[in-house]
Amino acid sequence: AQSVTQLDSQVPVFEEAPVELRCNYSSSVSVYLFWYVQYPNQGLQLLLKYLSGSTLVESINGFEAEFNKSQTSFHLRKPSVHISDTAEYFCAVSSNFGNEKLTFGTGTRLTIIP
Amino acid sequence: KAGVTQTPRYLIKTRGQQVTLSCSPISGHRSVSWYQQTPGQGLQFLFEYFSETQRNKGNFPGRFSGRQFSNSRSEMNVSTLELGDSALYLCASREKGPYGYTFGSGTRLTVV
């Protein structure tokens, strides 16, 4: 079984400042890792994913995340945030064989302060 | 490519009633999963279907059931609704393999 911990339920950040949203996971097997974003009254959108290979993965809108196996972490970062980044961000994990259901963290609400 | 379509978007039901929610996956996606999202419990896995077979089931009571049709469209049913069933129900589809799920906009169910 897997579990995901998102340490910060809310993160306020000034516009154009950097941000890091923390995610730690626990699993007895190898995993795939995902970050999803949810805007108000919408479903989840896949932001980026780590499957294998390079531990640094990037999204098209400037976010990046780094898989750290020794620290069982997959933190999400952006060097300069915009008002449009205001949303809730969910880290998720699935095993990389067999049961591939997603196990989600509790989410981090990112608020951008103008 | 059209995205994952869930209908209806909003639903209000009375305790004790039953409800059926519908999900049309992205064309070509044969796997459909359902998740329940509530403020208290967060996102919880309900079940996954692949080629009309339930492959995996979460820890929900038997009142929650689902099925998948030959065209990959899926429905979930909740019988004998309780107030605690009020939630956003999200459907997600994916191609075979670890490519990540594509979620629909969800059905917001309110039980009164």
Short mmCIF file of C-alpha atoms in Angstrom, two decimals:
data_model
loop_
_atom_site.label_atom_id
_atom_site.label_comp_id
_atom_site.label_asym_id
_atom_site.label_seq_id
_atom_site.Cartn_x
_atom_site.Cartn_y
_atom_site.Cartn_z
CA ALA A 1 0.00 0.00 0.00
CA GLN A 2 1.07 3.56 -0.63
CA SER A 3 0.48 6.82 1.17
CA VAL A 4 1.19 10.45 0.36
CA THR A 5 1.83 13.31 2.74
CA GLN A 6 1.51 16.93 1.68
CA LEU A 7 2.87 18.84 4.61
CA ASP A 8 1.33 22.22 3.84
CA SER A 9 -2.41 22.59 3.50
CA GLN A 10 -2.12 26.24 2.45
CA VAL A 11 0.75 28.21 0.94
CA PRO A 12 0.45 31.97 0.33
CA VAL A 13 3.08 33.42 -2.01
CA PHE A 14 3.63 36.86 -3.48
CA GLU A 15 3.33 37.16 -7.23
CA GLU A 16 6.64 36.57 -9.06
CA ALA A 17 8.15 34.90 -5.99
CA PRO A 18 9.33 31.26 -6.03
CA VAL A 19 7.31 28.49 -4.47
CA GLU A 20 7.86 24.91 -3.34
CA LEU A 21 4.99 22.55 -2.53
CA ARG A 22 6.18 19.58 -0.55
CA CYS A 23 5.21 15.95 -1.11
CA ASN A 24 6.49 12.84 0.60
CA TYR A 25 5.35 9.34 -0.12
CA SER A 26 5.55 5.92 1.44
CA SER A 27 5.53 2.67 -0.48
CA SER A 28 6.91 -0.84 -0.21
CA VAL A 29 7.21 -1.11 -3.99
CA SER A 30 8.49 1.07 -6.79
CA VAL A 31 6.13 3.87 -7.72
CA TYR A 32 5.04 6.36 -10.31
CA LEU A 33 4.51 9.91 -9.04
CA PHE A 34 2.17 12.62 -10.25
CA TRP A 35 1.18 16.19 -9.56
CA TYR A 36 -2.36 17.28 -10.41
CA VAL A 37 -3.85 20.78 -10.24
CA GLN A 38 -7.48 21.60 -9.53
CA TYR A 39 -8.98 24.97 -10.33
CA PRO A 40 -12.27 25.99 -8.65
CA ASN A 41 -15.27 23.97 -9.76
CA GLN A 42 -13.19 21.86 -12.08
CA GLY A 43 -11.72 18.38 -12.20
CA LEU A 44 -8.06 17.49 -11.87
CA GLN A 45 -5.50 18.30 -14.54
CA LEU A 46 -2.25 16.39 -14.82
CA LEU A 47 0.63 18.80 -14.27
CA LEU A 48 3.57 16.44 -14.51
CA LYS A 49 4.62 12.88 -13.83
CA TYR A 50 7.64 10.83 -12.96
CA LEU A 51 7.71 7.33 -14.43
CA SER A 52 11.40 6.54 -14.76
CA GLY A 53 14.66 8.02 -16.05
CA SER A 54 15.60 11.61 -15.27
CA THR A 55 14.57 12.50 -11.75
CA LEU A 56 13.75 16.10 -12.75
CA VAL A 57 10.51 16.48 -14.66
CA GLU A 58 9.01 19.67 -16.04
CA SER A 59 5.60 20.91 -17.10
CA ILE A 60 4.80 23.23 -19.98
CA ASN A 61 3.80 26.09 -17.67
CA GLY A 62 7.04 26.41 -15.72
CA PHE A 63 6.56 23.94 -12.87
CA GLU A 64 9.13 21.26 -12.14
CA ALA A 65 9.40 18.41 -9.66
CA GLU A 66 12.30 16.28 -8.58
CA PHE A 67 12.03 12.66 -7.56
CA ASN A 68 14.28 11.91 -4.60
CA LYS A 69 14.20 8.21 -3.83
CA SER A 70 16.34 8.39 -0.71
CA GLN A 71 14.11 11.03 0.84
CA THR A 72 10.93 9.57 -0.71
CA SER A 73 9.98 13.02 -1.89
CA PHE A 74 8.56 14.60 -5.03
CA HIS A 75 8.44 18.33 -4.29
CA LEU A 76 6.90 20.74 -6.81
CA ARG A 77 8.63 24.02 -7.55
CA LYS A 78 8.18 27.10 -9.67
CA PRO A 79 10.73 29.92 -9.82
CA SER A 80 8.17 32.70 -10.36
CA VAL A 81 4.44 32.34 -9.75
CA HIS A 82 1.55 34.17 -11.38
CA ILE A 83 -1.96 34.97 -10.28
CA SER A 84 -3.20 32.25 -12.62
CA ASP A 85 -1.35 29.62 -10.56
CA THR A 86 -3.88 30.03 -7.77
CA ALA A 87 -5.35 26.55 -7.36
CA GLU A 88 -5.19 23.40 -5.28
CA TYR A 89 -2.34 21.03 -6.01
CA PHE A 90 -2.44 17.31 -5.35
CA CYS A 91 0.46 14.90 -5.23
CA ALA A 92 -0.38 11.31 -6.11
CA VAL A 93 1.36 7.95 -6.26
CA SER A 94 0.65 4.62 -7.89
CA SER A 95 2.58 1.39 -7.87
CA ASN A 96 4.44 0.66 -11.08
CA PHE A 97 3.00 -2.79 -11.55
CA GLY A 98 -0.33 -4.43 -10.99
CA ASN A 99 -2.59 -2.20 -8.97
CA GLU A 100 -2.25 1.22 -10.58
CA LYS A 101 -4.89 3.17 -8.69
CA LEU A 102 -3.88 6.66 -7.62
CA THR A 103 -3.41 7.44 -3.96
CA PHE A 104 -3.64 11.18 -3.35
CA GLY A 105 -2.30 13.52 -0.75
CA THR A 106 -4.64 15.91 1.02
CA GLY A 107 -3.76 18.77 -1.28
CA THR A 108 -2.06 22.15 -0.94
CA ARG A 109 -3.98 25.32 -1.66
CA LEU A 110 -1.66 27.80 -3.36
CA THR A 111 -2.75 31.42 -3.03
CA ILE A 112 -0.91 34.09 -5.00
CA ILE A 113 -0.81 37.51 -3.39
CA PRO A 114 -0.68 40.41 -5.87
CA LYS B 1 -9.75 14.79 -28.98
CA ALA B 2 -12.70 15.34 -26.70
CA GLY B 3 -11.94 15.06 -22.99
CA VAL B 4 -13.61 12.96 -20.33
CA THR B 5 -17.28 13.88 -20.15
CA GLN B 6 -19.30 13.47 -17.00
CA THR B 7 -23.03 13.96 -16.73
CA PRO B 8 -24.81 15.52 -15.03
CA ARG B 9 -22.60 18.29 -13.59
CA TYR B 10 -24.84 18.88 -10.62
CA LEU B 11 -27.36 16.70 -8.87
CA ILE B 12 -29.55 17.07 -5.80
CA LYS B 13 -31.09 13.97 -4.30
CA THR B 14 -32.96 13.08 -1.15
CA ARG B 15 -31.75 10.63 1.47
CA GLY B 16 -32.77 7.09 0.64
CA GLN B 17 -32.92 7.66 -3.11
CA GLN B 18 -30.50 6.18 -5.59
CA VAL B 19 -28.47 7.93 -8.24
CA THR B 20 -26.62 7.03 -11.43
CA LEU B 21 -23.70 9.05 -12.73
CA SER B 22 -22.30 8.74 -16.22
CA CYS B 23 -18.81 9.01 -17.66
CA SER B 24 -17.64 8.97 -21.27
CA PRO B 25 -13.88 8.46 -21.49
CA ILE B 26 -11.51 9.82 -24.07
CA SER B 27 -11.83 7.91 -27.31
CA GLY B 28 -9.47 4.93 -27.24
CA HIS B 29 -9.13 4.87 -23.48
CA ARG B 30 -10.32 1.54 -22.13
CA SER B 31 -9.65 2.12 -18.45
CA VAL B 32 -12.10 4.18 -16.39
CA SER B 33 -11.73 4.96 -12.70
CA TRP B 34 -13.99 6.73 -10.24
CA TYR B 35 -12.96 8.87 -7.28
CA GLN B 36 -14.91 10.59 -4.56
CA GLN B 37 -13.74 14.00 -3.34
CA THR B 38 -14.95 15.47 -0.06
CA PRO B 39 -13.52 18.20 2.18
CA GLY B 40 -13.12 15.77 5.04
CA GLN B 41 -11.76 12.66 3.34
CA GLY B 42 -10.08 14.19 0.29
CA LEU B 43 -9.78 12.13 -2.87
CA GLN B 44 -10.63 8.49 -2.44
CA PHE B 45 -10.56 5.72 -5.00
CA LEU B 46 -13.88 4.01 -5.68
CA PHE B 47 -13.21 1.50 -8.47
CA GLU B 48 -11.57 0.94 -11.82
CA TYR B 49 -12.92 -0.78 -14.90
CA PHE B 50 -11.00 -2.08 -17.88
CA SER B 51 -12.70 -3.73 -20.84
CA GLU B 52 -15.98 -4.07 -18.93
CA THR B 53 -14.32 -5.81 -15.97
CA GLN B 54 -13.83 -4.33 -12.54
CA ARG B 55 -10.10 -4.52 -11.88
CA ASN B 56 -9.86 -2.83 -8.56
CA LYS B 57 -12.18 -1.62 -5.84
CA GLY B 58 -11.70 0.86 -3.03
CA ASN B 59 -12.96 0.66 0.50
CA PHE B 60 -16.56 1.76 0.02
CA PRO B 61 -19.78 0.02 1.06
CA GLY B 62 -21.71 -2.15 -1.35
CA ARG B 63 -24.15 0.72 -1.96
CA PHE B 64 -21.55 2.02 -4.40
CA SER B 65 -21.39 0.07 -7.62
CA GLY B 66 -20.33 0.62 -11.17
CA ARG B 67 -20.19 -0.88 -14.59
CA GLN B 68 -18.54 -0.34 -17.93
CA PHE B 69 -20.07 -0.85 -21.33
CA SER B 70 -18.51 -2.24 -24.49
CA ASN B 71 -17.88 1.31 -25.77
CA SER B 72 -15.88 2.02 -22.54
CA ARG B 73 -18.53 4.39 -21.19
CA SER B 74 -19.03 3.86 -17.49
CA GLU B 75 -21.72 4.45 -14.92
CA MET B 76 -21.61 4.45 -11.18
CA ASN B 77 -24.61 3.95 -9.00
CA VAL B 78 -25.17 4.81 -5.37
CA SER B 79 -28.21 3.30 -3.70
CA THR B 80 -29.91 4.34 -0.47
CA LEU B 81 -28.19 7.71 -0.42
CA GLU B 82 -26.89 9.12 2.83
CA LEU B 83 -26.02 12.71 3.68
CA GLY B 84 -22.35 11.70 3.80
CA ASP B 85 -22.46 10.73 0.13
CA SER B 86 -22.53 14.41 -0.79
CA ALA B 87 -19.33 14.88 -2.74
CA LEU B 88 -17.70 15.64 -6.05
CA TYR B 89 -17.48 12.40 -8.01
CA LEU B 90 -14.66 12.35 -10.51
CA CYS B 91 -14.21 10.00 -13.40
CA ALA B 92 -10.83 9.46 -15.01
CA SER B 93 -9.73 7.54 -18.05
CA ARG B 94 -6.34 6.45 -19.32
CA GLU B 95 -4.68 4.48 -22.04
CA LYS B 96 -3.13 1.19 -21.07
CA GLY B 97 0.09 1.91 -19.24
CA PRO B 98 1.31 4.49 -16.72
CA TYR B 99 0.49 7.58 -18.74
CA GLY B 100 -1.49 9.31 -16.07
CA TYR B 101 -5.20 9.69 -15.82
CA THR B 102 -7.28 12.36 -17.52
CA PHE B 103 -10.06 13.54 -15.28
CA GLY B 104 -13.48 14.85 -16.11
CA SER B 105 -14.98 17.96 -14.50
CA GLY B 106 -16.93 15.83 -12.07
CA THR B 107 -20.50 15.48 -10.89
CA ARG B 108 -21.32 17.36 -7.74
CA LEU B 109 -23.87 15.34 -5.79
CA THR B 110 -25.75 16.94 -2.92
CA VAL B 111 -27.87 14.72 -0.70
CA VAL B 112 -30.51 16.51 1.35
#
